[in-house]
Tab-separated table of C-alpha atoms in Angstrom:
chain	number	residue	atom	x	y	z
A	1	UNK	CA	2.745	12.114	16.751
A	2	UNK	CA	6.421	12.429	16.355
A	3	UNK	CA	5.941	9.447	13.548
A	4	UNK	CA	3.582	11.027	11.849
A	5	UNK	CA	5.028	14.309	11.665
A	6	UNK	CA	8.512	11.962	9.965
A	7	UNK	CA	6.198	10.960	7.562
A	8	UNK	CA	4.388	14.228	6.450
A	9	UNK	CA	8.059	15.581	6.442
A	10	UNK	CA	9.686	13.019	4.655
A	11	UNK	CA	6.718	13.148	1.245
A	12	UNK	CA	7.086	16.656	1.693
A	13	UNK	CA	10.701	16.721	0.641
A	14	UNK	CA	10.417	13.875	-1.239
A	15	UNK	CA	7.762	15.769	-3.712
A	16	UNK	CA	9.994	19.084	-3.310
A	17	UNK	CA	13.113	16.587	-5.175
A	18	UNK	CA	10.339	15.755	-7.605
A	19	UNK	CA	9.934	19.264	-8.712
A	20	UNK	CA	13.215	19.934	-9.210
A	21	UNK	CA	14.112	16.494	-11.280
A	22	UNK	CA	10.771	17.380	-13.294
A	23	UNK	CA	12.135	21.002	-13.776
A	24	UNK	CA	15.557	19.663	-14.469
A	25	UNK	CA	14.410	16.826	-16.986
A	26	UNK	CA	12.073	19.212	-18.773
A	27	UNK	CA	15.193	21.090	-19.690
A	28	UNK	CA	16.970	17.448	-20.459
A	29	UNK	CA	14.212	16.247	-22.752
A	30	UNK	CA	14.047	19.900	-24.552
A	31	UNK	CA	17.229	19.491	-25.849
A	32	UNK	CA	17.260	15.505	-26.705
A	33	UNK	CA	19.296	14.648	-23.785
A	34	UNK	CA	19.011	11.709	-21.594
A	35	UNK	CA	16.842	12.185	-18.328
A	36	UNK	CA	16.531	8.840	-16.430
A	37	UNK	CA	20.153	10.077	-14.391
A	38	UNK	CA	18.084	13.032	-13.384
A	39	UNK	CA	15.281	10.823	-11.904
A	40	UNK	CA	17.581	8.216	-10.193
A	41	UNK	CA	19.215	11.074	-8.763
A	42	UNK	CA	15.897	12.708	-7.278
A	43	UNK	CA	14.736	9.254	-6.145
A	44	UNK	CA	17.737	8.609	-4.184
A	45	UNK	CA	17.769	12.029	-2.763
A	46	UNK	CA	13.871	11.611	-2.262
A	47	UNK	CA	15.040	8.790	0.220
A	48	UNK	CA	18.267	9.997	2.147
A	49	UNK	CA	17.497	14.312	2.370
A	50	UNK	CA	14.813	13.849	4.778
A	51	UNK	CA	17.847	11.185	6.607
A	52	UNK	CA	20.450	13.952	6.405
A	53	UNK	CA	18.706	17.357	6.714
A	54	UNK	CA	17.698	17.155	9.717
A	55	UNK	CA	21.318	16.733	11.194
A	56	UNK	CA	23.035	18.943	8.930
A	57	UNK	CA	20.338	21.936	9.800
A	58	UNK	CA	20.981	20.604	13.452
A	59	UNK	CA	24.552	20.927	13.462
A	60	UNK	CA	24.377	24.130	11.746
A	61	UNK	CA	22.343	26.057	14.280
A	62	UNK	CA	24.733	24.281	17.390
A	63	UNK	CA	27.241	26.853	17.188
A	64	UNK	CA	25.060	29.675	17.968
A	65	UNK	CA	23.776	27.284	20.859
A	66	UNK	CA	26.813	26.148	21.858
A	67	UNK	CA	28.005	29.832	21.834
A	68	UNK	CA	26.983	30.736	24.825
A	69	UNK	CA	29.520	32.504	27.304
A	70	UNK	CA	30.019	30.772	30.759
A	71	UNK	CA	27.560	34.277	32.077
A	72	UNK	CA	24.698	33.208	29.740
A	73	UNK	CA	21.651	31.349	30.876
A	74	UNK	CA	22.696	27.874	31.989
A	75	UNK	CA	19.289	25.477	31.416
A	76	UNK	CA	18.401	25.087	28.027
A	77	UNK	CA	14.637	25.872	27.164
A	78	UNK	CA	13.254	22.800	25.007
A	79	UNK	CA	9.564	22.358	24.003
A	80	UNK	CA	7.065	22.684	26.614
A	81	UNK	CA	4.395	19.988	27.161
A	82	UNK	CA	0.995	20.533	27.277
A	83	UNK	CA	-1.952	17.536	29.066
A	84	UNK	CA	-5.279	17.548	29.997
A	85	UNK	CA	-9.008	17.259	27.866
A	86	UNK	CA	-7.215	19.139	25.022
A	87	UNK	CA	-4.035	16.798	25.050
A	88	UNK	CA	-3.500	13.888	22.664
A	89	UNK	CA	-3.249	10.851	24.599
A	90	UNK	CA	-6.301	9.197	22.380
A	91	UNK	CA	-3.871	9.038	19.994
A	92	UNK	CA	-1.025	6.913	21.183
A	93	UNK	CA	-2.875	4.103	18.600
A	94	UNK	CA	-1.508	6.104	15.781
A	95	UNK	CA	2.336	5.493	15.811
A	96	UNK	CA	2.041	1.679	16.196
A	97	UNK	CA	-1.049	1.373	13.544
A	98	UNK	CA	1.205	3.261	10.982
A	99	UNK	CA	3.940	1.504	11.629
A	100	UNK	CA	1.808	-2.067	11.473
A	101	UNK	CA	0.735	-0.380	7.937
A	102	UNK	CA	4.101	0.296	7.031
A	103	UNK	CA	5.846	-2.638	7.833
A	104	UNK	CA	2.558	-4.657	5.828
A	105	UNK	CA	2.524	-2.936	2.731
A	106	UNK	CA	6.811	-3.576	2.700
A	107	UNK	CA	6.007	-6.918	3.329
A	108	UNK	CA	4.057	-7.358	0.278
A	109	UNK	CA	5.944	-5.814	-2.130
A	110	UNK	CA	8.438	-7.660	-0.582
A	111	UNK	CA	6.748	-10.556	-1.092
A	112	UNK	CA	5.574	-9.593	-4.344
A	113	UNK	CA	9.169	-8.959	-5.611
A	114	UNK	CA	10.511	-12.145	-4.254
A	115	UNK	CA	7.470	-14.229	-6.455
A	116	UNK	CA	8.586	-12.049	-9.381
A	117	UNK	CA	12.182	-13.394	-9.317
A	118	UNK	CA	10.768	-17.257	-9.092
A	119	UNK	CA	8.600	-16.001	-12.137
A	120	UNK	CA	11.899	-14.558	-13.685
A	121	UNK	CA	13.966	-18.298	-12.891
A	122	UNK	CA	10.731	-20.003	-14.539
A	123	UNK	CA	10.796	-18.092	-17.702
A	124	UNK	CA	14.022	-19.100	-18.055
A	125	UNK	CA	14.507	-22.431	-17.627
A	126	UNK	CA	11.060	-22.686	-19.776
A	127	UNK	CA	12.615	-20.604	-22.679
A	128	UNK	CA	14.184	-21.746	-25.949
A	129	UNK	CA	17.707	-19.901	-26.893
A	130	UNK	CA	17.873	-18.995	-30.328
A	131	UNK	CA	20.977	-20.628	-32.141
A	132	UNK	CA	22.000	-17.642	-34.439
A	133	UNK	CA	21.911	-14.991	-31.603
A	134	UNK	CA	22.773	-17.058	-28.335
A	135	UNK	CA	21.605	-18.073	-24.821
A	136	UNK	CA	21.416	-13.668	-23.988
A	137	UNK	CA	17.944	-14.122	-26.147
A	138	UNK	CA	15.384	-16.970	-26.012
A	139	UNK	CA	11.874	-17.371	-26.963
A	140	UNK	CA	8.762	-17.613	-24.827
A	141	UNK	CA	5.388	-18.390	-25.243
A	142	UNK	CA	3.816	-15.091	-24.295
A	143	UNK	CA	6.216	-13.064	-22.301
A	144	UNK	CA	8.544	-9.985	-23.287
A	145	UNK	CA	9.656	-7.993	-25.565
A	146	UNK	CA	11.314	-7.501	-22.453
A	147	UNK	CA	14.368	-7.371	-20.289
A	148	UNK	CA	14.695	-10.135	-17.062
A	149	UNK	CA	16.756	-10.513	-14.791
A	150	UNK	CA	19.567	-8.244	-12.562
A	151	UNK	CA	22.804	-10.222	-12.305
A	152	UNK	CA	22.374	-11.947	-15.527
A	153	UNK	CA	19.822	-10.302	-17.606
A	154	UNK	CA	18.444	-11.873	-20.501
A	155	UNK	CA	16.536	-10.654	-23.232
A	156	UNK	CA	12.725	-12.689	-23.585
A	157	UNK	CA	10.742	-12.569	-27.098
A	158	UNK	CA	7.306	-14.079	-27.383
A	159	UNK	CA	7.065	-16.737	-30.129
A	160	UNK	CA	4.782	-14.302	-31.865
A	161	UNK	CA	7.385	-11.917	-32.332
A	162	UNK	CA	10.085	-14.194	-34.100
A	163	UNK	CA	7.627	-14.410	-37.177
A	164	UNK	CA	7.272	-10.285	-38.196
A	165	UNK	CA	9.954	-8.989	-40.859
A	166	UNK	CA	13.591	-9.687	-39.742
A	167	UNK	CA	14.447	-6.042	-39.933
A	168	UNK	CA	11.022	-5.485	-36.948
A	169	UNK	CA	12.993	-7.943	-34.702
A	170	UNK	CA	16.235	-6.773	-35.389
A	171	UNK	CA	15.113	-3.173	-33.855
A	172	UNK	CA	13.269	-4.907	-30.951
A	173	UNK	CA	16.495	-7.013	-29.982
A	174	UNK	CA	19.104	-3.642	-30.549
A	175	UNK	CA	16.644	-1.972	-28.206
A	176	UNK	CA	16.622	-4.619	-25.412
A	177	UNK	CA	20.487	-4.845	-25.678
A	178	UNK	CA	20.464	-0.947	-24.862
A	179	UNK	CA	19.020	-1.499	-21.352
A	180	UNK	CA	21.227	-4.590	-20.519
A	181	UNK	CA	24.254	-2.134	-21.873
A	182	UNK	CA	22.594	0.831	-20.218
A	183	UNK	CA	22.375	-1.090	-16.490
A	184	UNK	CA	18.344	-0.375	-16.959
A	185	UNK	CA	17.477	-3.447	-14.960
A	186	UNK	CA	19.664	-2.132	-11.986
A	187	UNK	CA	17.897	1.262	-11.939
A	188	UNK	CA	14.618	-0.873	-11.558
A	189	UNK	CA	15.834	-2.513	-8.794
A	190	UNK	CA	16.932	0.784	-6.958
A	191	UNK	CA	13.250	1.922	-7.740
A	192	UNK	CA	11.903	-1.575	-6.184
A	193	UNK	CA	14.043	-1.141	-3.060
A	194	UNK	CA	12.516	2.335	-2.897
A	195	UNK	CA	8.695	1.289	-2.938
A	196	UNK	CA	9.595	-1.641	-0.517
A	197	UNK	CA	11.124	0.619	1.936
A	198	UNK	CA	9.028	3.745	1.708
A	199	UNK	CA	5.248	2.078	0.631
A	200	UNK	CA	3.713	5.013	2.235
A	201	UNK	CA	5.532	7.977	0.150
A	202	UNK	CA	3.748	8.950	-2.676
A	203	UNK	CA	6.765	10.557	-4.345
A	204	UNK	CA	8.372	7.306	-4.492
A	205	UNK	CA	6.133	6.324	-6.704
A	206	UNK	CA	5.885	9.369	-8.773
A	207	UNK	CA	9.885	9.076	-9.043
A	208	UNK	CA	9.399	5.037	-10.254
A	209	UNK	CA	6.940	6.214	-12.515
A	210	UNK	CA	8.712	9.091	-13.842
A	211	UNK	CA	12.299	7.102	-14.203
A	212	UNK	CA	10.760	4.246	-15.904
A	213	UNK	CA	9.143	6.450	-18.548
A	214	UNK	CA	12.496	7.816	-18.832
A	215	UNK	CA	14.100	4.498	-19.095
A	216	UNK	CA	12.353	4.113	-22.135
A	217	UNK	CA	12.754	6.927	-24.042
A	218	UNK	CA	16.595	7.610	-23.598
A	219	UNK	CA	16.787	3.558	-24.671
A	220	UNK	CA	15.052	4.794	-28.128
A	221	UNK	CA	17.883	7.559	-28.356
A	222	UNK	CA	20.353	5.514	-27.620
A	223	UNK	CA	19.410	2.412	-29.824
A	224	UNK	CA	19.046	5.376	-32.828
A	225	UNK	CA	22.107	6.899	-31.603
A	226	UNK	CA	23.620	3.536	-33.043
A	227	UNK	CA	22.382	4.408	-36.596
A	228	UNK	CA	19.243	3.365	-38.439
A	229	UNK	CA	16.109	5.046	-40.091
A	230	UNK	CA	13.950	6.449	-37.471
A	231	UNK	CA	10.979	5.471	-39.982
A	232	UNK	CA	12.011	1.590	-39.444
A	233	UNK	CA	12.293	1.907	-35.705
A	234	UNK	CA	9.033	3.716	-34.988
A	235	UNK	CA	7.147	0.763	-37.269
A	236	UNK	CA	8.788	-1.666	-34.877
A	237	UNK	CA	7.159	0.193	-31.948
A	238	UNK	CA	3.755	0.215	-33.577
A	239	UNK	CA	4.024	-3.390	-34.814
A	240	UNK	CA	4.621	-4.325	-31.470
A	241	UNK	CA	2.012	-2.351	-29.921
A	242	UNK	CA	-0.357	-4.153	-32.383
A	243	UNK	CA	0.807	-7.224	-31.515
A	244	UNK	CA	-1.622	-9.773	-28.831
A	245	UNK	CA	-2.286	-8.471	-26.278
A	246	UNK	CA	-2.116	-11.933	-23.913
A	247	UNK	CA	-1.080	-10.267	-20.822
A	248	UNK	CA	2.392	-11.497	-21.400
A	249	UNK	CA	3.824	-8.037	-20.300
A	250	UNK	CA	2.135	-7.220	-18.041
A	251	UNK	CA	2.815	-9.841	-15.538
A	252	UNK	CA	5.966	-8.175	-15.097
A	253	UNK	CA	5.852	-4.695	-14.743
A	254	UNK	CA	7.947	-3.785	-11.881
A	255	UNK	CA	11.155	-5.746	-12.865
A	256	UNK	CA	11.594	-5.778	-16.679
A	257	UNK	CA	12.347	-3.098	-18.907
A	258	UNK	CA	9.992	-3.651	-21.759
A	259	UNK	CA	10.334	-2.957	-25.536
A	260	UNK	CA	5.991	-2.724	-25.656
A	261	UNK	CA	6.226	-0.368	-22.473
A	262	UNK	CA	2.295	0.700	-21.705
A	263	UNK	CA	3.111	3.135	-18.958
A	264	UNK	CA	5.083	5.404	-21.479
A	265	UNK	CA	2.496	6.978	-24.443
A	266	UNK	CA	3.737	5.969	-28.069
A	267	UNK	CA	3.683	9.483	-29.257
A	268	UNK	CA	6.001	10.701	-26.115
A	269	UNK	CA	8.397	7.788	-27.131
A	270	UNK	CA	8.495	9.023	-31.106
A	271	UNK	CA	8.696	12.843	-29.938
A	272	UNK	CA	11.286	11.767	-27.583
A	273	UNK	CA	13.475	10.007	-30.015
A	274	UNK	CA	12.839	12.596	-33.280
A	275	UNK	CA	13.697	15.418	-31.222
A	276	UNK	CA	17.514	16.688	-32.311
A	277	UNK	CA	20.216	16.359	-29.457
A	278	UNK	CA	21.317	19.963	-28.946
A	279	UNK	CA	24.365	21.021	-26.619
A	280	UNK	CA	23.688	22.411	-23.351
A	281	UNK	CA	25.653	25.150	-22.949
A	282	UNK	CA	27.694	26.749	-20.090
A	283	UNK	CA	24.415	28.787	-18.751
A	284	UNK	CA	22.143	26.213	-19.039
A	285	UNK	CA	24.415	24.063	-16.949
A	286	UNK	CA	24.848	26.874	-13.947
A	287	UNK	CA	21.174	26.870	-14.036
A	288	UNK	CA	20.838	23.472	-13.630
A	289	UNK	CA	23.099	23.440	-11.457
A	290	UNK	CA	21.634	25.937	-9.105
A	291	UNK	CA	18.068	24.622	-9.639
A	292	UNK	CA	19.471	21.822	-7.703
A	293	UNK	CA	21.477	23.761	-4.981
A	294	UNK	CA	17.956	25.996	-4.745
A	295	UNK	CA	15.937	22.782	-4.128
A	296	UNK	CA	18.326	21.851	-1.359
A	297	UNK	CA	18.253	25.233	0.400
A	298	UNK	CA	14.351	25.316	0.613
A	299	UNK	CA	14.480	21.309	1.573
A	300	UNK	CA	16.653	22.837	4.209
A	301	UNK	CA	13.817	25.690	5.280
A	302	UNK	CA	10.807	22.998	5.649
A	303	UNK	CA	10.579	22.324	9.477
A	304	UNK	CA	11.958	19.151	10.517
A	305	UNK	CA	10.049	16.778	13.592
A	306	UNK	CA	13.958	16.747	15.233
A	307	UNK	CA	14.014	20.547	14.877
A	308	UNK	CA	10.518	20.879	16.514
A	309	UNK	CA	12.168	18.652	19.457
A	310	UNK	CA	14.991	21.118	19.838
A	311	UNK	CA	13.914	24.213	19.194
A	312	UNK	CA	14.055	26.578	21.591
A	313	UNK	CA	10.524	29.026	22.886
A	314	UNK	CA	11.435	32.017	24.208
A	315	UNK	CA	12.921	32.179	27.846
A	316	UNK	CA	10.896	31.583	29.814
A	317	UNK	CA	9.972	34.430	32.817
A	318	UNK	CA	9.968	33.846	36.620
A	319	UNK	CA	9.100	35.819	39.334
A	320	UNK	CA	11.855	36.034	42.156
A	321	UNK	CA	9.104	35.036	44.345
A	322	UNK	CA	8.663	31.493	42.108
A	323	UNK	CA	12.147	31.027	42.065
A	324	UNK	CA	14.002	27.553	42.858
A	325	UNK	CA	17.295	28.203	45.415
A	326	UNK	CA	19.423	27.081	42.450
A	327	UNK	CA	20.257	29.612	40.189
A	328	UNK	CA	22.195	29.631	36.868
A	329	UNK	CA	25.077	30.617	38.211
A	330	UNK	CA	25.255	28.213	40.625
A	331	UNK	CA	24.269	25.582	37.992
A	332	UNK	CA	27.433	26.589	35.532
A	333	UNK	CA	27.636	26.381	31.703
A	334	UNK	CA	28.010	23.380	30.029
A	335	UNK	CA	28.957	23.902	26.852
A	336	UNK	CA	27.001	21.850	23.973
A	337	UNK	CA	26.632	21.155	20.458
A	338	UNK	CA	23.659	19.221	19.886
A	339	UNK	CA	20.702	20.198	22.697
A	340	UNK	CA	19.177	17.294	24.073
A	341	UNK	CA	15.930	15.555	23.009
A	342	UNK	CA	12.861	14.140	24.979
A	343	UNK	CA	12.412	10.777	22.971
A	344	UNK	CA	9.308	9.577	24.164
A	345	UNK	CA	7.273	12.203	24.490
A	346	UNK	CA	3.870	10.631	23.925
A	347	UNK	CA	4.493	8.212	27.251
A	348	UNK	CA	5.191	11.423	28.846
A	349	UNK	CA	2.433	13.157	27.825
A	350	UNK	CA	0.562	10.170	29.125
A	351	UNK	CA	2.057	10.389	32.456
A	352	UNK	CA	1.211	13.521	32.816
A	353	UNK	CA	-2.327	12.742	32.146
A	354	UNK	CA	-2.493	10.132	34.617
A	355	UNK	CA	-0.849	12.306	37.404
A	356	UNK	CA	-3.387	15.391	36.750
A	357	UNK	CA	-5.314	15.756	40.427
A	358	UNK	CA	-8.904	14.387	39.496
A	359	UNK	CA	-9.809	16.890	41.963
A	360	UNK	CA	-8.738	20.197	40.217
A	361	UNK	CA	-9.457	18.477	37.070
A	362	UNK	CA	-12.702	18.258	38.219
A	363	UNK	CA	-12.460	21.807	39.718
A	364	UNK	CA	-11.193	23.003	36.439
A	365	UNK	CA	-7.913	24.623	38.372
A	366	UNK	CA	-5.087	24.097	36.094
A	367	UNK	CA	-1.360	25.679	35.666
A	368	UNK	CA	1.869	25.911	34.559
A	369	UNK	CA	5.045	24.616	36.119
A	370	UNK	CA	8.545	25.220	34.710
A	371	UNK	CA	10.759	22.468	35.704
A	372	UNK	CA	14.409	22.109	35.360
A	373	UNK	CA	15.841	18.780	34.710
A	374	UNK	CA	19.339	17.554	34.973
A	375	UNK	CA	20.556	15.356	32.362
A	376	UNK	CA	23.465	13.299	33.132
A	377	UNK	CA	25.436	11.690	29.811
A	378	UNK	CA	23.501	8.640	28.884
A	379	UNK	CA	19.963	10.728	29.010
A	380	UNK	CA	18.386	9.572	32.283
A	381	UNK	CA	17.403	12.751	34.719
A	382	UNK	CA	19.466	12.758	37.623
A	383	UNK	CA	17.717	15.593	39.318
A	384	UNK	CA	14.477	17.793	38.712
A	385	UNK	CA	13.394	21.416	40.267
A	386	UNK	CA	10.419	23.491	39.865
A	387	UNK	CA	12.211	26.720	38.426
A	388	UNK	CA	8.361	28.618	38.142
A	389	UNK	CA	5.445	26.900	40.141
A	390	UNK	CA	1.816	26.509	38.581
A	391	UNK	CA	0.267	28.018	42.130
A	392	UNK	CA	-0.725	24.517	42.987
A	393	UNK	CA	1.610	22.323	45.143
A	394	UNK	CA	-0.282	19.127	43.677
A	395	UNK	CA	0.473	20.343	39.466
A	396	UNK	CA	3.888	21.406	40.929
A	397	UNK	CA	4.879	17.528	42.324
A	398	UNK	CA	3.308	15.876	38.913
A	399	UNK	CA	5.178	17.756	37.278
A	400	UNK	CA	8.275	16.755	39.114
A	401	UNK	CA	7.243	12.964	38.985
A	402	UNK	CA	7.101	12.388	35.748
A	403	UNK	CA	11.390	12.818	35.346
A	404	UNK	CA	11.030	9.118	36.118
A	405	UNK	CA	9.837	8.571	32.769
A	406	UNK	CA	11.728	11.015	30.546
A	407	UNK	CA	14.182	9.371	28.269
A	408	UNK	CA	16.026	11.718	26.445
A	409	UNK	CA	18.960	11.576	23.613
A	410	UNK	CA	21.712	13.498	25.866
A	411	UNK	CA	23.491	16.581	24.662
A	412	UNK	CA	26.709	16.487	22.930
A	413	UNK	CA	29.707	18.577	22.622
A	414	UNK	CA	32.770	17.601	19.963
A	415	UNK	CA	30.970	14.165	19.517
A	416	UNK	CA	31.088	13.365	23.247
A	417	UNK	CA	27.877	13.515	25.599
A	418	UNK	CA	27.673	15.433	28.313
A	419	UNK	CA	25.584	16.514	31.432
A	420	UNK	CA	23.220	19.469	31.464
A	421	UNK	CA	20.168	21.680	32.520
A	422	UNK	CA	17.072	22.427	30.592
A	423	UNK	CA	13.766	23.511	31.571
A	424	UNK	CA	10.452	22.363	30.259
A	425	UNK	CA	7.134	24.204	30.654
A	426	UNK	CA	4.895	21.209	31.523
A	427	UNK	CA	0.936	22.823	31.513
A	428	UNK	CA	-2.510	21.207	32.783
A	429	UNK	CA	-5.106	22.276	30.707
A	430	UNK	CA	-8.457	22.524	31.648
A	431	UNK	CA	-9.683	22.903	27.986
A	432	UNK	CA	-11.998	25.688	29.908
């Protein structure tokens, strides 16, 4: 479930960024100022936060782990494990069927990307340049007003186009010119890459949605930022938006910054580029500015699937009586940084469901046994001990078998790995 629980965490964060680009650009777009920089910037960290928190909060607890005096407990307590009828064995299908899902829907859009570009290298060569404005514009049947192309955009005008009022055209080509100047086609590749690599996370699209809209309207301010009557240049966006409607467009819509863009509302786009440009003063920047450092702190807070792995429960009790002959202090202190983490706990949890006695099972006797393992510095377990036994000999031995199959990520201390004790609680439930 481990995979799952990645997922979950990773949209969660992902929408968290969302809300704070959305509060951020709402603040941008207020005061006439450009917002798609805010929306690449949430997308990116949409993609890498739920990459890096996870560490960071990691290494940021260690000290207080790693802390410990050579008197202190030597075993570290990690996660206890839990089998029988109530365990989730049934689900082992999940992780690969998500990840089959995953790595489908990638390969579409993959695939669906790739045909795009052939589209892209058809247009072209099929396109007429215009002599009086050069090979950067040409003329297509039906495709465009639009932007094509990454390395070596070019701007493409349907045929219908070339015959409205010179002035019309003149707008439409100024504006397409403003993405190519503006890198607009490489921010639409970024938010491509995105969708192909996360096809599962919702605010991945939200954020391609979001910067694309964007994309549009700071390419109005900017193309009347260059001078002209906003008048002239909203009656180019309505006499394009009147023009026919062949589907010409459309056929690109991931990949080509469009003059006729249908995903962004003509009355946002004329609000957008009316409203004045006002400054942002020296508060509204340190609010910004915290906004963001807020966002990160409560991205920090949301539980993380490699936290659950190392967090500790509390210390776990033993009676004298239940006691192992090795005792902390014989064990010794090895100091650590980063606790150690059970990486396949789902085939554990399996093995523990095989090696449940059928006969308490069937008896519904079940138990508790705390086991210490000993993990040398490439992760195998080197030796195992029942620290607290479940009252049953048989729970107490599957318990101990199943070090065979532990993998774990070994501890580390200043970057290095190194040897060391923890206990699990490993119980058989009866679901009684």
């Amino acid at each position: 479930m481990i995979l799952l629980a990645t997922l979950l965490y990773s949209i969660a964060i992902g929408l968290l960024a969302w809300g704070v680009a959305a509060a951020i650009a709402r603040v941008l777009h207020a005061r006439g100022r450009a917002e798609r920089g805010v929306w690449a910037t949430g997308l990116v960290a949409a993609l890498a936060l739920p990459l890096l928190l996870p560490a960071l909060v990691t290494s940021g607890v260690a000290p207080a782990a790693g802390g410990m005096t050579a008197g202190s407990a030597a075993v570290i307590d990690l996660v206890p494990l839990r089998v029988g009828v109530n365990e989730t064995p049934s689900l082992a299908w999940l992780a690969p069927s998500l990840l089959l899902v995953w790595a489908l829907a990638s390969i579409v859009l993959l695939i669906r990307f790739g045909l795009a570009l052939g589209t892209v290298a058809r247009l072209r060569r099929d396109s007429s340049a215009i002599p009086e404005v050069g090979d950067a514009v040409r003329v297509t049947p039906v495709h465009g007003p639009a932007v094509v192309g990454f390395m070596r955009p070019t701007v493409l005008l349907p045929a219908w186009v070339i015959d409205l009022p010179r002035g019309v055209v003149d707008w439409i080509v100024r504006h397409e010119y403003e993405h190519i100047r503006g890198r607009d086609p490489w921010l639409l590749a970024l938010a491509l890459l995105a969708r192909i690599a996360a096809p599962w996370n919702p605010a991945v699209w939200i954020f391609t949605r979001s910067l694309r809209s964007a994309m549009e309207t700071d390419c109005d301010r900017r193309t009347l930022s260059a001078g002209g009557n906003p008048a002239a240049y909203g009656e180019a966006i309505l006499a394009v938006a009147r023009g026919p409607r062949s589907g010409g467009v459309s056929l690109l819509p991931a990949m080509a910054p469009a003059f006729a863009e249908r995903a962004v509302p003509i009355a946002r786009r004329i609000e957008a580029m009316t409203r004045p440009r006002t400054r942002l003063g020296a508060r509204a920047r340190v609010a910004l500015v915290g906004l963001a450092g807020a966002g990160v702190v409560v991205a920090c807070e949301v539980p993380a699937p490699t936290a659950i792995e190392t967090d500790a429960p509390a210390a776990v009790e033993a009676d004298a009586t239940q006691a192992a002959s090795t005792s902390t202090s014989q064990l010794g202190f090895t100091p650590f940084e980063t606790a150690p983490v059970l990486e396949n706990r789902g085939e554990v949890a399996g093995e523990l469901e095989r090696r449940y006695p059928s006969e308490l099972r069937a008896a519904g006797i079940g138990g508790r046994s705390t086991v210490w393992f000993h993990i040398d510095e490439t992760g195998r377990v080197m030796d195992a001990q029942v620290r607290a036994t479940s009252g049953h000999e048989a729970l107490d031995l599957a318990a101990l078998e199943v070090a065979k199959t532990m993998r774990f990520r070994p501890a580390k201390n200043a970057g290095e790995a190194v040897a060391v004790w923890v206990a699990i609680p490993i119980t058989f439930d009866t679901g009684s």
